């Protein structure tokens, strides 16, 4: 039987954000996202906690995560390695150690399970992917914009839709609202300090993007990277057999059959004859 997968709440699309480096400007980014009901994933480097950094004459230091990790309540925390190296220059064991130290430290500090990652400088190799798999990391964000709304074939190579400072950002937003694609996903990424140092992209840019998305909240689910991974992994497991939809996953799944909207509960079968 033909059916269309939807996001939670019967939403046809999802939007998510991703910000790197645990910079003090994350305070404003988180505030803006929360004020518009949006969600994002923040990729943190515990080994750089409290490290001072000046960019373009502006303080862009790393947050003291041991004191401010609660800033990210309501958002997802992911790993960005311990000290932000060029991974492709390191042997396998050192790459794995970079992630392992960060994952273990963030887990101990926050009490959260770390599902995802982002690649420092957007670079990686086969050893990187191997290390993440062995550490139980489910997805990894790159820095290559696709200008598309498709989910990745391999979530460890999750290419985002667009950077927040890309001149095509508002064109892409319009395309996103018009697209008719199953489980369409808008993925915006960047660094919070860019809003402070780039005159062409102040925090008012994020406010505008967030306001535009909020206006579409009836159709768009606002989720973290990890929530999208977890839900979509579950949704693609649903199938129809012997007069009903079977959901072998651990998540409730939303779908549409013609004009009928259905919720297939986790681990259950929903009888449905059409």
PDB file of C-alpha atoms in Angstrom:
ATOM      1  CA  UNK A   1       0.000   0.000   0.000  1.00  0.00           C
ATOM      2  CA  UNK A   2       1.240   3.468  -0.899  1.00  0.00           C
ATOM      3  CA  UNK A   3       1.648   5.917   1.971  1.00  0.00           C
ATOM      4  CA  UNK A   4       3.526   9.128   2.745  1.00  0.00           C
ATOM      5  CA  UNK A   5       5.746   9.472   5.793  1.00  0.00           C
ATOM      6  CA  UNK A   6       5.294  12.632   7.829  1.00  0.00           C
ATOM      7  CA  UNK A   7       7.142  14.215  10.722  1.00  0.00           C
ATOM      8  CA  UNK A   8       5.692  14.257  14.267  1.00  0.00           C
ATOM      9  CA  UNK A   9       2.507  16.276  14.493  1.00  0.00           C
ATOM     10  CA  UNK A  10       1.722  15.350  10.866  1.00  0.00           C
ATOM     11  CA  UNK A  11       4.156  18.020   9.648  1.00  0.00           C
ATOM     12  CA  UNK A  12       5.263  17.676   6.038  1.00  0.00           C
ATOM     13  CA  UNK A  13       8.720  19.213   6.567  1.00  0.00           C
ATOM     14  CA  UNK A  14      11.400  19.683   9.227  1.00  0.00           C
ATOM     15  CA  UNK A  15      13.925  22.437   9.886  1.00  0.00           C
ATOM     16  CA  UNK A  16      17.067  22.204  11.980  1.00  0.00           C
ATOM     17  CA  UNK A  17      20.133  24.295  12.829  1.00  0.00           C
ATOM     18  CA  UNK A  18      23.735  23.377  13.654  1.00  0.00           C
ATOM     19  CA  UNK A  19      26.360  25.603  15.320  1.00  0.00           C
ATOM     20  CA  UNK A  20      29.975  24.807  16.113  1.00  0.00           C
ATOM     21  CA  UNK A  21      32.742  25.557  18.607  1.00  0.00           C
ATOM     22  CA  UNK A  22      30.877  26.536  21.833  1.00  0.00           C
ATOM     23  CA  UNK A  23      31.610  30.243  21.393  1.00  0.00           C
ATOM     24  CA  UNK A  24      30.233  32.877  23.779  1.00  0.00           C
ATOM     25  CA  UNK A  25      27.974  34.191  20.976  1.00  0.00           C
ATOM     26  CA  UNK A  26      26.074  30.894  21.321  1.00  0.00           C
ATOM     27  CA  UNK A  27      24.258  32.658  24.166  1.00  0.00           C
ATOM     28  CA  UNK A  28      22.510  34.922  21.667  1.00  0.00           C
ATOM     29  CA  UNK A  29      21.986  32.191  19.067  1.00  0.00           C
ATOM     30  CA  UNK A  30      20.258  29.944  21.605  1.00  0.00           C
ATOM     31  CA  UNK A  31      18.123  32.840  22.840  1.00  0.00           C
ATOM     32  CA  UNK A  32      16.931  33.661  19.323  1.00  0.00           C
ATOM     33  CA  UNK A  33      16.153  30.061  18.415  1.00  0.00           C
ATOM     34  CA  UNK A  34      14.211  29.507  21.635  1.00  0.00           C
ATOM     35  CA  UNK A  35      12.241  32.736  21.259  1.00  0.00           C
ATOM     36  CA  UNK A  36      10.883  31.459  17.935  1.00  0.00           C
ATOM     37  CA  UNK A  37      10.273  27.879  19.038  1.00  0.00           C
ATOM     38  CA  UNK A  38      13.144  26.546  16.943  1.00  0.00           C
ATOM     39  CA  UNK A  39      15.709  23.894  17.795  1.00  0.00           C
ATOM     40  CA  UNK A  40      19.335  23.292  16.958  1.00  0.00           C
ATOM     41  CA  UNK A  41      22.370  21.164  17.629  1.00  0.00           C
ATOM     42  CA  UNK A  42      25.503  22.669  19.166  1.00  0.00           C
ATOM     43  CA  UNK A  43      28.780  20.911  18.470  1.00  0.00           C
ATOM     44  CA  UNK A  44      31.126  21.430  21.411  1.00  0.00           C
ATOM     45  CA  UNK A  45      34.881  21.105  21.971  1.00  0.00           C
ATOM     46  CA  UNK A  46      35.361  20.377  25.665  1.00  0.00           C
ATOM     47  CA  UNK A  47      39.141  20.603  25.350  1.00  0.00           C
ATOM     48  CA  UNK A  48      38.866  24.273  24.360  1.00  0.00           C
ATOM     49  CA  UNK A  49      36.566  25.219  27.231  1.00  0.00           C
ATOM     50  CA  UNK A  50      37.330  28.777  28.378  1.00  0.00           C
ATOM     51  CA  UNK A  51      39.996  29.328  25.729  1.00  0.00           C
ATOM     52  CA  UNK A  52      40.287  33.011  24.828  1.00  0.00           C
ATOM     53  CA  UNK A  53      39.976  33.967  21.180  1.00  0.00           C
ATOM     54  CA  UNK A  54      39.757  37.343  19.420  1.00  0.00           C
ATOM     55  CA  UNK A  55      38.429  37.593  15.874  1.00  0.00           C
ATOM     56  CA  UNK A  56      38.384  40.866  13.964  1.00  0.00           C
ATOM     57  CA  UNK A  57      38.975  42.649  17.253  1.00  0.00           C
ATOM     58  CA  UNK A  58      35.892  41.045  18.847  1.00  0.00           C
ATOM     59  CA  UNK A  59      35.868  38.651  21.779  1.00  0.00           C
ATOM     60  CA  UNK A  60      34.858  35.251  20.406  1.00  0.00           C
ATOM     61  CA  UNK A  61      36.203  33.144  23.241  1.00  0.00           C
ATOM     62  CA  UNK A  62      35.042  29.640  24.019  1.00  0.00           C
ATOM     63  CA  UNK A  63      32.480  29.267  26.765  1.00  0.00           C
ATOM     64  CA  UNK A  64      33.561  27.741  30.054  1.00  0.00           C
ATOM     65  CA  UNK A  65      31.421  24.676  29.466  1.00  0.00           C
ATOM     66  CA  UNK A  66      31.811  23.357  32.994  1.00  0.00           C
ATOM     67  CA  UNK A  67      29.832  26.434  34.137  1.00  0.00           C
ATOM     68  CA  UNK A  68      27.560  27.119  31.159  1.00  0.00           C
ATOM     69  CA  UNK A  69      26.556  23.789  29.656  1.00  0.00           C
ATOM     70  CA  UNK A  70      22.979  24.421  30.845  1.00  0.00           C
ATOM     71  CA  UNK A  71      22.818  27.159  28.201  1.00  0.00           C
ATOM     72  CA  UNK A  72      22.011  24.373  25.755  1.00  0.00           C
ATOM     73  CA  UNK A  73      18.967  23.074  27.627  1.00  0.00           C
ATOM     74  CA  UNK A  74      16.279  22.444  25.017  1.00  0.00           C
ATOM     75  CA  UNK A  75      18.921  22.070  22.317  1.00  0.00           C
ATOM     76  CA  UNK A  76      21.056  19.064  21.376  1.00  0.00           C
ATOM     77  CA  UNK A  77      24.711  18.765  22.341  1.00  0.00           C
ATOM     78  CA  UNK A  78      26.990  16.927  19.908  1.00  0.00           C
ATOM     79  CA  UNK A  79      30.728  16.310  19.661  1.00  0.00           C
ATOM     80  CA  UNK A  80      33.094  18.450  17.596  1.00  0.00           C
ATOM     81  CA  UNK A  81      36.278  16.667  18.785  1.00  0.00           C
ATOM     82  CA  UNK A  82      38.209  17.597  21.907  1.00  0.00           C
ATOM     83  CA  UNK A  83      40.558  20.280  20.522  1.00  0.00           C
ATOM     84  CA  UNK A  84      39.326  20.934  16.947  1.00  0.00           C
ATOM     85  CA  UNK A  85      42.227  19.493  14.882  1.00  0.00           C
ATOM     86  CA  UNK A  86      42.477  18.818  11.158  1.00  0.00           C
ATOM     87  CA  UNK A  87      41.382  15.196  11.460  1.00  0.00           C
ATOM     88  CA  UNK A  88      42.656  14.104   8.071  1.00  0.00           C
ATOM     89  CA  UNK A  89      46.219  14.821   9.224  1.00  0.00           C
ATOM     90  CA  UNK A  90      45.972  12.458  12.198  1.00  0.00           C
ATOM     91  CA  UNK A  91      46.343   8.666  12.359  1.00  0.00           C
ATOM     92  CA  UNK A  92      43.284   6.623  13.221  1.00  0.00           C
ATOM     93  CA  UNK A  93      43.999   6.209  16.945  1.00  0.00           C
ATOM     94  CA  UNK A  94      44.488   9.943  17.470  1.00  0.00           C
ATOM     95  CA  UNK A  95      41.267  10.725  15.600  1.00  0.00           C
ATOM     96  CA  UNK A  96      39.368   8.271  17.743  1.00  0.00           C
ATOM     97  CA  UNK A  97      40.914   9.715  20.907  1.00  0.00           C
ATOM     98  CA  UNK A  98      39.844  13.235  19.887  1.00  0.00           C
ATOM     99  CA  UNK A  99      36.231  12.147  19.682  1.00  0.00           C
ATOM    100  CA  UNK A 100      36.347   9.738  22.615  1.00  0.00           C
ATOM    101  CA  UNK A 101      37.680  12.358  25.038  1.00  0.00           C
ATOM    102  CA  UNK A 102      35.024  14.829  23.944  1.00  0.00           C
ATOM    103  CA  UNK A 103      32.155  12.329  24.052  1.00  0.00           C
ATOM    104  CA  UNK A 104      33.114  10.970  27.457  1.00  0.00           C
ATOM    105  CA  UNK A 105      33.659  14.451  28.885  1.00  0.00           C
ATOM    106  CA  UNK A 106      30.395  15.876  27.537  1.00  0.00           C
ATOM    107  CA  UNK A 107      28.454  12.829  28.710  1.00  0.00           C
ATOM    108  CA  UNK A 108      29.884  13.102  32.220  1.00  0.00           C
ATOM    109  CA  UNK A 109      29.339  16.861  32.346  1.00  0.00           C
ATOM    110  CA  UNK A 110      25.801  16.987  30.987  1.00  0.00           C
ATOM    111  CA  UNK A 111      24.396  13.518  31.635  1.00  0.00           C
ATOM    112  CA  UNK A 112      23.310  13.356  28.001  1.00  0.00           C
ATOM    113  CA  UNK A 113      23.863  10.645  25.421  1.00  0.00           C
ATOM    114  CA  UNK A 114      25.864  12.041  22.510  1.00  0.00           C
ATOM    115  CA  UNK A 115      24.405  10.916  19.183  1.00  0.00           C
ATOM    116  CA  UNK A 116      26.013  13.199  16.647  1.00  0.00           C
ATOM    117  CA  UNK A 117      29.060  15.089  15.497  1.00  0.00           C
ATOM    118  CA  UNK A 118      30.373  17.764  13.165  1.00  0.00           C
ATOM    119  CA  UNK A 119      33.749  17.644  11.402  1.00  0.00           C
ATOM    120  CA  UNK A 120      36.231  20.413  12.326  1.00  0.00           C
ATOM    121  CA  UNK A 121      37.004  22.480   9.227  1.00  0.00           C
ATOM    122  CA  UNK A 122      34.649  20.130   7.361  1.00  0.00           C
ATOM    123  CA  UNK A 123      37.435  17.627   6.706  1.00  0.00           C
ATOM    124  CA  UNK A 124      37.560  13.889   7.370  1.00  0.00           C
ATOM    125  CA  UNK A 125      38.666  10.583   5.887  1.00  0.00           C
ATOM    126  CA  UNK A 126      37.790   6.891   6.128  1.00  0.00           C
ATOM    127  CA  UNK A 127      39.520   6.640   9.510  1.00  0.00           C
ATOM    128  CA  UNK A 128      37.231   9.387  10.828  1.00  0.00           C
ATOM    129  CA  UNK A 129      34.112   7.521   9.774  1.00  0.00           C
ATOM    130  CA  UNK A 130      35.457   4.288  11.229  1.00  0.00           C
ATOM    131  CA  UNK A 131      36.206   5.949  14.572  1.00  0.00           C
ATOM    132  CA  UNK A 132      32.733   7.495  14.797  1.00  0.00           C
ATOM    133  CA  UNK A 133      31.058   4.173  14.047  1.00  0.00           C
ATOM    134  CA  UNK A 134      33.093   2.434  16.721  1.00  0.00           C
ATOM    135  CA  UNK A 135      32.166   5.131  19.233  1.00  0.00           C
ATOM    136  CA  UNK A 136      28.457   4.785  18.484  1.00  0.00           C
ATOM    137  CA  UNK A 137      28.034   8.165  16.802  1.00  0.00           C
ATOM    138  CA  UNK A 138      25.069   8.094  14.431  1.00  0.00           C
ATOM    139  CA  UNK A 139      25.570  11.156  12.250  1.00  0.00           C
ATOM    140  CA  UNK A 140      28.252  13.617  11.204  1.00  0.00           C
ATOM    141  CA  UNK A 141      27.712  17.035   9.638  1.00  0.00           C
ATOM    142  CA  UNK A 142      29.979  18.275   6.881  1.00  0.00           C
ATOM    143  CA  UNK A 143      30.314  21.849   5.571  1.00  0.00           C
ATOM    144  CA  UNK A 144      29.210  21.208   1.982  1.00  0.00           C
ATOM    145  CA  UNK A 145      25.946  22.938   1.135  1.00  0.00           C
ATOM    146  CA  UNK A 146      23.570  20.948  -1.055  1.00  0.00           C
ATOM    147  CA  UNK A 147      20.847  23.601  -1.552  1.00  0.00           C
ATOM    148  CA  UNK A 148      18.530  20.613  -1.354  1.00  0.00           C
ATOM    149  CA  UNK A 149      16.106  19.190   1.200  1.00  0.00           C
ATOM    150  CA  UNK A 150      16.844  15.478   0.909  1.00  0.00           C
ATOM    151  CA  UNK A 151      17.914  13.333   3.819  1.00  0.00           C
ATOM    152  CA  UNK A 152      21.379  11.763   3.478  1.00  0.00           C
ATOM    153  CA  UNK A 153      21.914   8.228   2.281  1.00  0.00           C
ATOM    154  CA  UNK A 154      24.688   7.962   4.879  1.00  0.00           C
ATOM    155  CA  UNK A 155      24.015  10.055   8.000  1.00  0.00           C
ATOM    156  CA  UNK A 156      27.741  10.086   8.833  1.00  0.00           C
ATOM    157  CA  UNK A 157      28.076  12.248   5.718  1.00  0.00           C
ATOM    158  CA  UNK A 158      25.186  14.596   6.381  1.00  0.00           C
ATOM    159  CA  UNK A 159      25.664  17.566   4.055  1.00  0.00           C
ATOM    160  CA  UNK A 160      23.657  20.596   5.227  1.00  0.00           C
ATOM    161  CA  UNK A 161      21.308  22.581   3.016  1.00  0.00           C
ATOM    162  CA  UNK A 162      22.935  25.991   3.402  1.00  0.00           C
ATOM    163  CA  UNK A 163      25.119  28.231   5.566  1.00  0.00           C
ATOM    164  CA  UNK A 164      23.229  31.042   7.289  1.00  0.00           C
ATOM    165  CA  UNK A 165      25.369  33.686   5.540  1.00  0.00           C
ATOM    166  CA  UNK A 166      24.896  32.268   2.044  1.00  0.00           C
ATOM    167  CA  UNK A 167      23.427  34.923  -0.315  1.00  0.00           C
ATOM    168  CA  UNK A 168      20.873  32.339  -1.466  1.00  0.00           C
ATOM    169  CA  UNK A 169      19.389  31.833   2.015  1.00  0.00           C
ATOM    170  CA  UNK A 170      16.027  33.533   1.374  1.00  0.00           C
ATOM    171  CA  UNK A 171      15.705  31.933  -2.059  1.00  0.00           C
ATOM    172  CA  UNK A 172      16.282  28.552  -0.398  1.00  0.00           C
ATOM    173  CA  UNK A 173      13.669  29.291   2.269  1.00  0.00           C
ATOM    174  CA  UNK A 174      11.104  30.008  -0.450  1.00  0.00           C
ATOM    175  CA  UNK A 175      12.040  26.796  -2.247  1.00  0.00           C
ATOM    176  CA  UNK A 176      11.737  24.840   0.990  1.00  0.00           C
ATOM    177  CA  UNK A 177       8.197  26.037   1.658  1.00  0.00           C
ATOM    178  CA  UNK A 178       7.202  25.175  -1.926  1.00  0.00           C
ATOM    179  CA  UNK A 179       8.847  21.749  -2.167  1.00  0.00           C
ATOM    180  CA  UNK A 180       6.698  18.606  -2.214  1.00  0.00           C
ATOM    181  CA  UNK A 181       9.072  15.894  -1.070  1.00  0.00           C
ATOM    182  CA  UNK A 182       8.602  13.154   1.518  1.00  0.00           C
ATOM    183  CA  UNK A 183      10.426  14.023   4.774  1.00  0.00           C
ATOM    184  CA  UNK A 184      11.885  17.221   3.342  1.00  0.00           C
ATOM    185  CA  UNK A 185      14.518  18.737   5.631  1.00  0.00           C
ATOM    186  CA  UNK A 186      15.988  22.236   5.750  1.00  0.00           C
ATOM    187  CA  UNK A 187      19.395  22.162   7.460  1.00  0.00           C
ATOM    188  CA  UNK A 188      21.045  25.518   8.257  1.00  0.00           C
ATOM    189  CA  UNK A 189      24.527  25.670   9.798  1.00  0.00           C
ATOM    190  CA  UNK A 190      27.226  28.096  10.848  1.00  0.00           C
ATOM    191  CA  UNK A 191      29.200  29.556  13.749  1.00  0.00           C
ATOM    192  CA  UNK A 192      27.669  32.000  16.214  1.00  0.00           C
ATOM    193  CA  UNK A 193      30.732  34.269  16.145  1.00  0.00           C
ATOM    194  CA  UNK A 194      30.060  34.982  12.457  1.00  0.00           C
ATOM    195  CA  UNK A 195      27.064  37.077  13.462  1.00  0.00           C
ATOM    196  CA  UNK A 196      29.422  39.265  15.515  1.00  0.00           C
ATOM    197  CA  UNK A 197      32.263  39.715  13.018  1.00  0.00           C
ATOM    198  CA  UNK A 198      30.549  39.741   9.610  1.00  0.00           C
ATOM    199  CA  UNK A 199      28.769  43.044   8.877  1.00  0.00           C
ATOM    200  CA  UNK A 200      26.749  41.396   6.113  1.00  0.00           C
ATOM    201  CA  UNK A 201      25.292  38.844   8.544  1.00  0.00           C
ATOM    202  CA  UNK A 202      24.468  40.306  11.986  1.00  0.00           C
ATOM    203  CA  UNK A 203      22.242  38.552  14.521  1.00  0.00           C
ATOM    204  CA  UNK A 204      19.278  40.319  12.912  1.00  0.00           C
ATOM    205  CA  UNK A 205      19.793  37.920   9.997  1.00  0.00           C
ATOM    206  CA  UNK A 206      19.150  34.957  12.276  1.00  0.00           C
ATOM    207  CA  UNK A 207      16.146  36.784  13.751  1.00  0.00           C
ATOM    208  CA  UNK A 208      14.722  37.215  10.252  1.00  0.00           C
ATOM    209  CA  UNK A 209      15.327  33.589   9.269  1.00  0.00           C
ATOM    210  CA  UNK A 210      13.778  32.409  12.534  1.00  0.00           C
ATOM    211  CA  UNK A 211      10.735  34.658  12.110  1.00  0.00           C
ATOM    212  CA  UNK A 212      10.124  33.388   8.574  1.00  0.00           C
ATOM    213  CA  UNK A 213      10.280  29.790   9.763  1.00  0.00           C
ATOM    214  CA  UNK A 214       8.051  30.447  12.768  1.00  0.00           C
ATOM    215  CA  UNK A 215       5.325  31.695  10.441  1.00  0.00           C
ATOM    216  CA  UNK A 216       5.294  28.230   8.849  1.00  0.00           C
ATOM    217  CA  UNK A 217       5.100  26.261  12.107  1.00  0.00           C
ATOM    218  CA  UNK A 218       1.826  24.606  11.081  1.00  0.00           C
ATOM    219  CA  UNK A 219       3.664  22.735   8.337  1.00  0.00           C
ATOM    220  CA  UNK A 220       7.244  22.560   9.619  1.00  0.00           C
ATOM    221  CA  UNK A 221       8.530  20.502  12.559  1.00  0.00           C
ATOM    222  CA  UNK A 222      11.359  22.211  14.439  1.00  0.00           C
ATOM    223  CA  UNK A 223      13.777  19.499  15.543  1.00  0.00           C
ATOM    224  CA  UNK A 224      17.393  18.962  16.529  1.00  0.00           C
ATOM    225  CA  UNK A 225      19.749  17.049  14.244  1.00  0.00           C
ATOM    226  CA  UNK A 226      19.508  14.038  16.540  1.00  0.00           C
ATOM    227  CA  UNK A 227      15.721  14.119  16.635  1.00  0.00           C
ATOM    228  CA  UNK A 228      15.604  14.104  12.846  1.00  0.00           C
ATOM    229  CA  UNK A 229      18.058  11.219  12.654  1.00  0.00           C
ATOM    230  CA  UNK A 230      16.180   9.188  15.276  1.00  0.00           C
ATOM    231  CA  UNK A 231      12.742   9.814  13.829  1.00  0.00           C
ATOM    232  CA  UNK A 232      13.652   9.255  10.178  1.00  0.00           C
ATOM    233  CA  UNK A 233      15.540   6.079  11.028  1.00  0.00           C
ATOM    234  CA  UNK A 234      12.374   4.826  12.717  1.00  0.00           C
ATOM    235  CA  UNK A 235       9.988   6.053  10.021  1.00  0.00           C
ATOM    236  CA  UNK A 236      11.764   4.210   7.233  1.00  0.00           C
ATOM    237  CA  UNK A 237      11.245   0.924   9.114  1.00  0.00           C
ATOM    238  CA  UNK A 238       7.434   1.074   8.833  1.00  0.00           C
ATOM    239  CA  UNK A 239       5.777  -1.291   6.359  1.00  0.00           C
ATOM    240  CA  UNK A 240       2.315  -2.582   5.429  1.00  0.00           C
ATOM    241  CA  UNK A 241       1.439  -6.281   5.714  1.00  0.00           C
ATOM    242  CA  UNK A 242      -1.646  -8.423   6.302  1.00  0.00           C
ATOM    243  CA  UNK A 243      -4.113  -5.572   6.675  1.00  0.00           C
ATOM    244  CA  UNK A 244      -2.099  -3.191   8.768  1.00  0.00           C
ATOM    245  CA  UNK A 245       0.927  -0.962   9.213  1.00  0.00           C
ATOM    246  CA  UNK A 246       3.751  -2.467  11.251  1.00  0.00           C
ATOM    247  CA  UNK A 247       6.159  -0.258  13.199  1.00  0.00           C
ATOM    248  CA  UNK A 248       9.083  -2.288  14.577  1.00  0.00           C
ATOM    249  CA  UNK A 249      10.893   0.841  15.792  1.00  0.00           C
ATOM    250  CA  UNK A 250      11.018   2.581  19.179  1.00  0.00           C
ATOM    251  CA  UNK A 251       9.337   5.766  17.926  1.00  0.00           C
ATOM    252  CA  UNK A 252       5.732   6.563  17.048  1.00  0.00           C
ATOM    253  CA  UNK A 253       5.533   7.212  13.308  1.00  0.00           C
ATOM    254  CA  UNK A 254       3.170   9.588  11.509  1.00  0.00           C
ATOM    255  CA  UNK A 255       1.932   8.922   7.996  1.00  0.00           C
ATOM    256  CA  UNK A 256      -0.756   9.746   5.461  1.00  0.00           C
ATOM    257  CA  UNK A 257      -2.781   7.458   3.218  1.00  0.00           C
ATOM    258  CA  UNK A 258      -4.804   9.535   0.770  1.00  0.00           C
ATOM    259  CA  UNK A 259      -6.807  11.792   3.126  1.00  0.00           C
ATOM    260  CA  UNK A 260      -6.269   9.672   6.250  1.00  0.00           C
ATOM    261  CA  UNK A 261      -3.693  10.700   8.853  1.00  0.00           C
ATOM    262  CA  UNK A 262      -2.399   7.831  10.976  1.00  0.00           C
ATOM    263  CA  UNK A 263      -0.077   7.308  13.928  1.00  0.00           C
ATOM    264  CA  UNK A 264       1.569   3.906  14.085  1.00  0.00           C
ATOM    265  CA  UNK A 265       2.660   3.406  17.684  1.00  0.00           C
ATOM    266  CA  UNK A 266       6.152   2.147  18.431  1.00  0.00           C
ATOM    267  CA  UNK A 267       6.436  -1.626  18.387  1.00  0.00           C
ATOM    268  CA  UNK A 268       2.807  -2.060  17.309  1.00  0.00           C
ATOM    269  CA  UNK A 269       0.665  -2.913  14.312  1.00  0.00           C
ATOM    270  CA  UNK A 270      -2.144  -0.557  13.235  1.00  0.00           C
ATOM    271  CA  UNK A 271      -4.964  -2.376  11.453  1.00  0.00           C
ATOM    272  CA  UNK A 272      -5.955  -0.390   8.392  1.00  0.00           C
ATOM    273  CA  UNK A 273      -8.062  -1.478   5.420  1.00  0.00           C
ATOM    274  CA  UNK A 274      -8.474   0.976   2.577  1.00  0.00           C
TER     275      UNK A 274
END
